Short mmCIF file of C-alpha atoms in Angstrom, two decimals:
data_model
loop_
_atom_site.label_atom_id
_atom_site.label_comp_id
_atom_site.label_asym_id
_atom_site.label_seq_id
_atom_site.Cartn_x
_atom_site.Cartn_y
_atom_site.Cartn_z
CA TYR A 1 -21.12 39.06 37.11
CA LEU A 2 -19.51 39.70 34.35
CA LEU A 3 -16.58 38.01 32.68
CA TYR A 4 -14.73 39.48 30.53
CA GLY A 5 -11.84 38.93 27.66
CA PRO A 6 -10.95 37.15 24.71
CA PRO A 7 -12.16 33.78 23.33
CA GLY A 8 -10.71 30.82 24.56
CA THR A 9 -10.45 31.87 27.63
CA GLY A 10 -11.84 30.09 30.03
CA LYS A 11 -15.63 32.13 30.46
CA SER A 12 -17.53 29.05 29.71
CA SER A 13 -15.57 26.90 31.54
CA LEU A 14 -15.81 29.36 34.87
CA ILE A 15 -19.44 29.47 34.41
CA ALA A 16 -19.44 25.44 34.33
CA ALA A 17 -16.92 25.26 37.45
CA MET A 18 -18.91 27.92 39.71
CA ALA A 19 -21.91 25.60 38.68
CA ASN A 20 -20.81 22.01 39.89
CA PHE A 21 -19.17 23.49 42.86
CA LEU A 22 -22.26 24.54 44.29
CA ASN A 23 -24.58 22.14 42.98
CA PHE A 24 -26.61 24.97 40.92
CA ASP A 25 -28.78 24.47 37.68
CA VAL A 26 -27.13 26.05 35.08
CA TYR A 27 -29.55 28.08 32.56
CA ASP A 28 -28.60 29.72 29.25
CA LEU A 29 -30.87 32.90 28.36
CA GLN A 30 -30.31 34.40 24.56
CA LEU A 31 -31.92 37.24 24.40
CA THR A 32 -31.67 37.09 20.17
CA GLU A 33 -34.87 34.38 20.88
CA VAL A 34 -36.63 36.74 23.14
CA GLU A 35 -39.34 38.50 21.57
CA SER A 36 -40.74 40.80 24.90
CA ASN A 37 -39.92 42.25 27.85
CA ASN A 38 -42.66 40.47 28.69
CA ASP A 39 -41.72 37.08 27.68
CA LEU A 40 -37.95 37.85 29.45
CA ARG A 41 -39.91 37.86 32.80
CA ARG A 42 -41.79 35.29 32.34
CA VAL A 43 -39.02 33.49 30.86
CA LEU A 44 -36.85 34.27 34.67
CA LEU A 45 -39.91 33.13 36.81
CA ALA A 46 -40.08 29.68 34.87
CA THR A 47 -36.30 29.36 36.48
CA GLY A 48 -35.48 27.22 40.12
CA ASN A 49 -33.84 28.43 43.18
CA ARG A 50 -30.22 27.56 43.43
CA SER A 51 -29.24 28.43 39.84
CA ILE A 52 -26.86 30.41 37.46
CA LEU A 53 -28.88 32.36 34.85
CA VAL A 54 -26.32 32.91 31.91
CA VAL A 55 -26.32 35.37 28.74
CA GLU A 56 -23.32 35.04 26.96
CA ASP A 57 -22.01 38.05 24.42
CA ILE A 58 -24.06 40.48 25.52
CA ASP A 59 -22.85 42.99 23.17
CA CYS A 60 -23.62 41.06 20.14
CA SER A 61 -27.97 40.74 21.52
CA GLY A 62 -28.80 44.12 19.47
CA LEU A 63 -30.11 46.24 22.87
CA LYS A 64 -31.99 49.37 22.71
CA ASP A 65 -34.69 51.04 24.32
CA ARG A 66 -36.96 51.60 20.89
CA SER A 67 -39.39 49.49 19.77
CA SER A 68 -39.38 47.51 16.59
CA SER A 69 -42.13 48.00 13.54
CA THR A 70 -44.15 44.66 11.50
CA ASP A 71 -44.35 44.35 8.09
CA ASP A 72 -48.22 45.99 8.28
CA GLY A 73 -46.96 48.71 10.47
CA ARG A 74 -47.89 48.20 13.68
CA LYS A 75 -45.16 48.14 16.42
CA LYS A 76 -44.05 45.02 17.93
CA THR A 77 -42.08 45.79 21.47
CA ARG A 78 -38.68 44.26 21.20
CA ILE A 79 -36.68 43.20 24.87
CA THR A 80 -34.91 46.05 25.33
CA LEU A 81 -31.59 47.71 27.32
CA SER A 82 -34.12 48.76 30.19
CA GLY A 83 -35.83 45.54 30.54
CA VAL A 84 -32.44 44.09 31.18
CA LEU A 85 -31.53 46.38 33.83
CA ASN A 86 -34.92 45.57 35.67
CA ILE A 87 -33.59 41.59 36.20
CA VAL A 88 -30.00 43.49 37.18
CA ASP A 89 -31.76 46.06 39.40
CA GLY A 90 -34.99 44.13 41.29
CA LEU A 91 -36.52 41.08 39.22
CA TRP A 92 -33.50 38.59 39.91
CA SER A 93 -33.51 39.15 43.22
CA SER A 94 -37.46 39.35 44.17
CA VAL A 95 -38.29 35.59 42.27
CA GLY A 96 -35.87 33.94 44.24
CA ASN A 97 -33.24 32.91 46.73
CA GLU A 98 -29.50 31.86 45.47
CA ARG A 99 -29.70 32.44 42.12
CA ILE A 100 -26.90 33.87 40.41
CA ILE A 101 -26.97 36.01 37.17
CA VAL A 102 -23.76 36.45 34.86
CA PHE A 103 -22.93 38.13 32.05
CA THR A 104 -20.19 37.28 29.56
CA THR A 105 -18.63 39.38 26.43
CA ASN A 106 -15.41 39.45 24.53
CA HIS A 107 -15.28 43.19 24.21
CA LYS A 108 -16.10 44.95 27.72
CA ASP A 109 -15.84 48.01 25.92
CA ARG A 110 -18.43 47.66 23.19
CA LEU A 111 -21.33 47.96 26.67
CA ASP A 112 -23.90 50.10 27.24
CA PRO A 113 -22.11 52.30 30.35
CA ALA A 114 -25.39 51.80 31.80
CA LEU A 115 -25.07 48.23 32.04
CA LEU A 116 -21.61 48.44 34.24
CA ARG A 117 -22.97 51.37 36.49
CA PRO A 118 -21.78 50.45 39.89
CA GLY A 119 -24.13 48.02 41.83
CA ARG A 120 -25.52 46.30 38.55
CA MET A 121 -22.28 43.85 37.77
CA ASP A 122 -21.24 43.47 41.51
CA MET A 123 -18.24 41.49 40.16
CA HIS A 124 -16.31 41.98 37.34
CA VAL A 125 -13.80 39.53 35.73
CA HIS A 126 -11.11 39.62 33.44
CA MET A 127 -10.30 36.19 31.78
CA ASN A 128 -6.58 37.04 30.14
CA TYR A 129 -4.48 34.89 28.42
CA CYS A 130 -2.76 32.27 29.23
CA SER A 131 -0.01 32.97 32.21
CA PHE A 132 2.73 30.51 32.91
CA SER A 133 0.73 30.10 36.07
CA ALA A 134 -1.97 28.77 33.79
CA PHE A 135 -0.13 26.94 31.91
CA LYS A 136 1.27 24.69 35.05
CA VAL A 137 -2.19 24.13 36.31
CA LEU A 138 -3.07 22.84 32.25
CA VAL A 139 -0.57 20.44 32.71
CA PHE A 140 -0.78 18.77 35.31
CA ASN A 141 -4.79 18.25 34.88
CA TYR A 142 -3.28 17.08 31.45
CA LEU A 143 0.04 15.14 32.10
CA GLN A 144 -0.17 15.34 35.53
CA ILE A 145 3.63 16.30 36.08
CA ASP A 146 4.77 20.04 38.35
CA TYR A 147 7.67 20.38 36.45
CA HIS A 148 9.62 19.92 33.77
CA PRO A 149 12.87 20.60 32.21
CA LEU A 150 11.32 22.40 29.26
CA PHE A 151 9.48 25.10 31.80
CA GLU A 152 11.70 27.86 31.39
CA ARG A 153 11.59 27.79 27.98
CA ILE A 154 7.79 27.61 28.62
CA ARG A 155 8.12 31.01 30.64
CA THR A 156 10.34 33.21 28.67
CA LEU A 157 7.55 32.21 25.82
CA ILE A 158 4.17 33.10 27.57
CA ASP A 159 4.83 36.43 28.59
CA GLU A 160 5.58 37.42 24.87
CA VAL A 161 3.04 36.02 23.33
CA GLU A 162 -0.92 35.84 23.19
CA ILE A 163 -1.93 32.43 23.54
CA THR A 164 -5.34 31.25 24.91
CA PRO A 165 -6.18 28.46 27.74
CA ALA A 166 -8.06 26.37 25.23
CA GLU A 167 -4.85 26.95 22.95
CA VAL A 168 -2.77 25.57 25.29
CA ALA A 169 -5.35 22.60 26.50
CA GLU A 170 -5.84 21.78 22.77
CA VAL A 171 -2.00 21.42 22.26
CA LEU A 172 -1.53 19.28 25.11
CA MET A 173 -5.00 16.87 24.58
CA ARG A 174 -2.82 15.37 21.81
CA ASN A 175 -0.15 13.79 23.12
CA LYS A 176 0.07 11.79 26.26
CA GLU A 177 4.13 11.50 25.69
CA THR A 178 5.02 14.53 28.98
CA THR A 179 7.98 15.73 26.20
CA CYS A 180 6.57 15.49 23.28
CA ALA A 181 3.41 17.23 25.05
CA ILE A 182 5.65 20.14 25.87
CA GLU A 183 7.23 20.40 23.24
CA ASP A 184 4.16 20.80 20.57
CA ALA A 185 3.37 23.49 23.21
CA ILE A 186 6.97 25.39 22.72
CA GLN A 187 6.26 25.31 18.75
CA ALA A 188 2.79 26.41 18.92
CA MET A 189 3.90 29.26 20.70
CA GLU A 190 6.39 29.85 18.65
CA LYS A 191 4.68 30.05 15.26
CA LYS A 192 1.65 32.11 17.47
CA LYS A 193 4.76 34.63 18.52
CA GLU A 194 5.91 34.49 14.79
CA LEU A 195 2.23 35.36 13.58
CA GLN A 196 1.93 37.90 15.71
CA GLU A 197 5.27 40.08 14.65
CA LYS A 198 4.23 39.80 11.18
CA GLN A 199 0.88 41.38 12.19
CA GLU A 200 2.45 43.63 14.31
CA ASP A 201 5.26 44.77 11.26
CA ASN A 202 2.00 44.67 8.33
CA GLY A 203 -0.29 47.48 10.93
CA GLU A 204 3.28 49.82 11.29
CA GLU A 205 3.79 49.69 7.57
CA ASP A 206 0.23 50.37 7.28
CA VAL A 207 0.54 53.54 9.51
CA GLU A 208 3.33 54.81 7.77
CA GLY A 209 1.84 54.69 4.30
CA ARG A 210 -1.19 56.57 5.48
CA GLU A 211 1.34 58.98 6.78
CA GLU A 212 2.82 58.96 3.00
CA ASP A 213 -0.68 59.28 1.69
CA ASP A 214 -1.34 61.99 3.69
CA ASN A 215 2.12 63.99 3.17
CA GLY A 216 1.59 63.46 -0.19
CA GLU A 217 -1.80 65.61 -0.31
CA GLU A 218 -0.98 67.89 1.53
CA GLU A 219 1.93 67.99 -1.03
CA PHE A 220 0.01 68.48 -3.79
CA GLU A 221 -2.47 70.78 -2.25
CA GLU A 222 0.45 73.24 -1.55
CA HIS A 223 2.06 72.88 -4.83
CA GLY A 224 -1.58 72.69 -6.85
CA GLU A 225 -2.32 76.69 -4.50
CA GLU A 226 1.43 77.72 -5.91
CA ASN A 227 0.82 76.89 -9.21
CA PHE A 228 -3.11 78.13 -9.18
CA GLU A 229 -1.56 81.33 -7.95
CA GLU A 230 1.12 81.59 -11.19
CA VAL A 231 -1.55 81.02 -13.56
#
């Protein structure tokens, strides 16, 4: 599996839910702590059946198909992209039954295309920002209600703002009084919306500023050439 999406959208929570539902053990593999492909193989062989191997933030692991050198000039084999691909292609399926490997990333577009090849990661799951249906599930879990008059305001706001389930959950946990909790969620979304609109406006201003600079440079070059010809 590949779980991808912004931080706070529930990737780790989904893995925990999978493990609880299947009654599987979870192994958290930090690729940056593994010295070589051989070490990686030994780590995997040491894991048990009925388990989930989790490789979080695969885009930050710095996987490359080359060896590094030590201070004295000797070559030192590091874990490589090829080594990880061997896990996905064959090793993981050959070391035992009922095993799942889950990669996570905040930036799917930064992954090497070799990792995303069809048949290598069977399921790509996009963990997105909080939707209205997800909000209602969170409200039911934290406040034990399935309806509130302020839900319509939430429905409108949540389509206009990028807020993660983790941010919503943090707000709902602050207050067990139903109306206060919903009002706090509305305030959080309104602040988030205002901040995002400011960022968008600043981005447009930056683009306009760059365009003006480019136009100024073009005019300078044109007038400069004319003045040079006159001289």
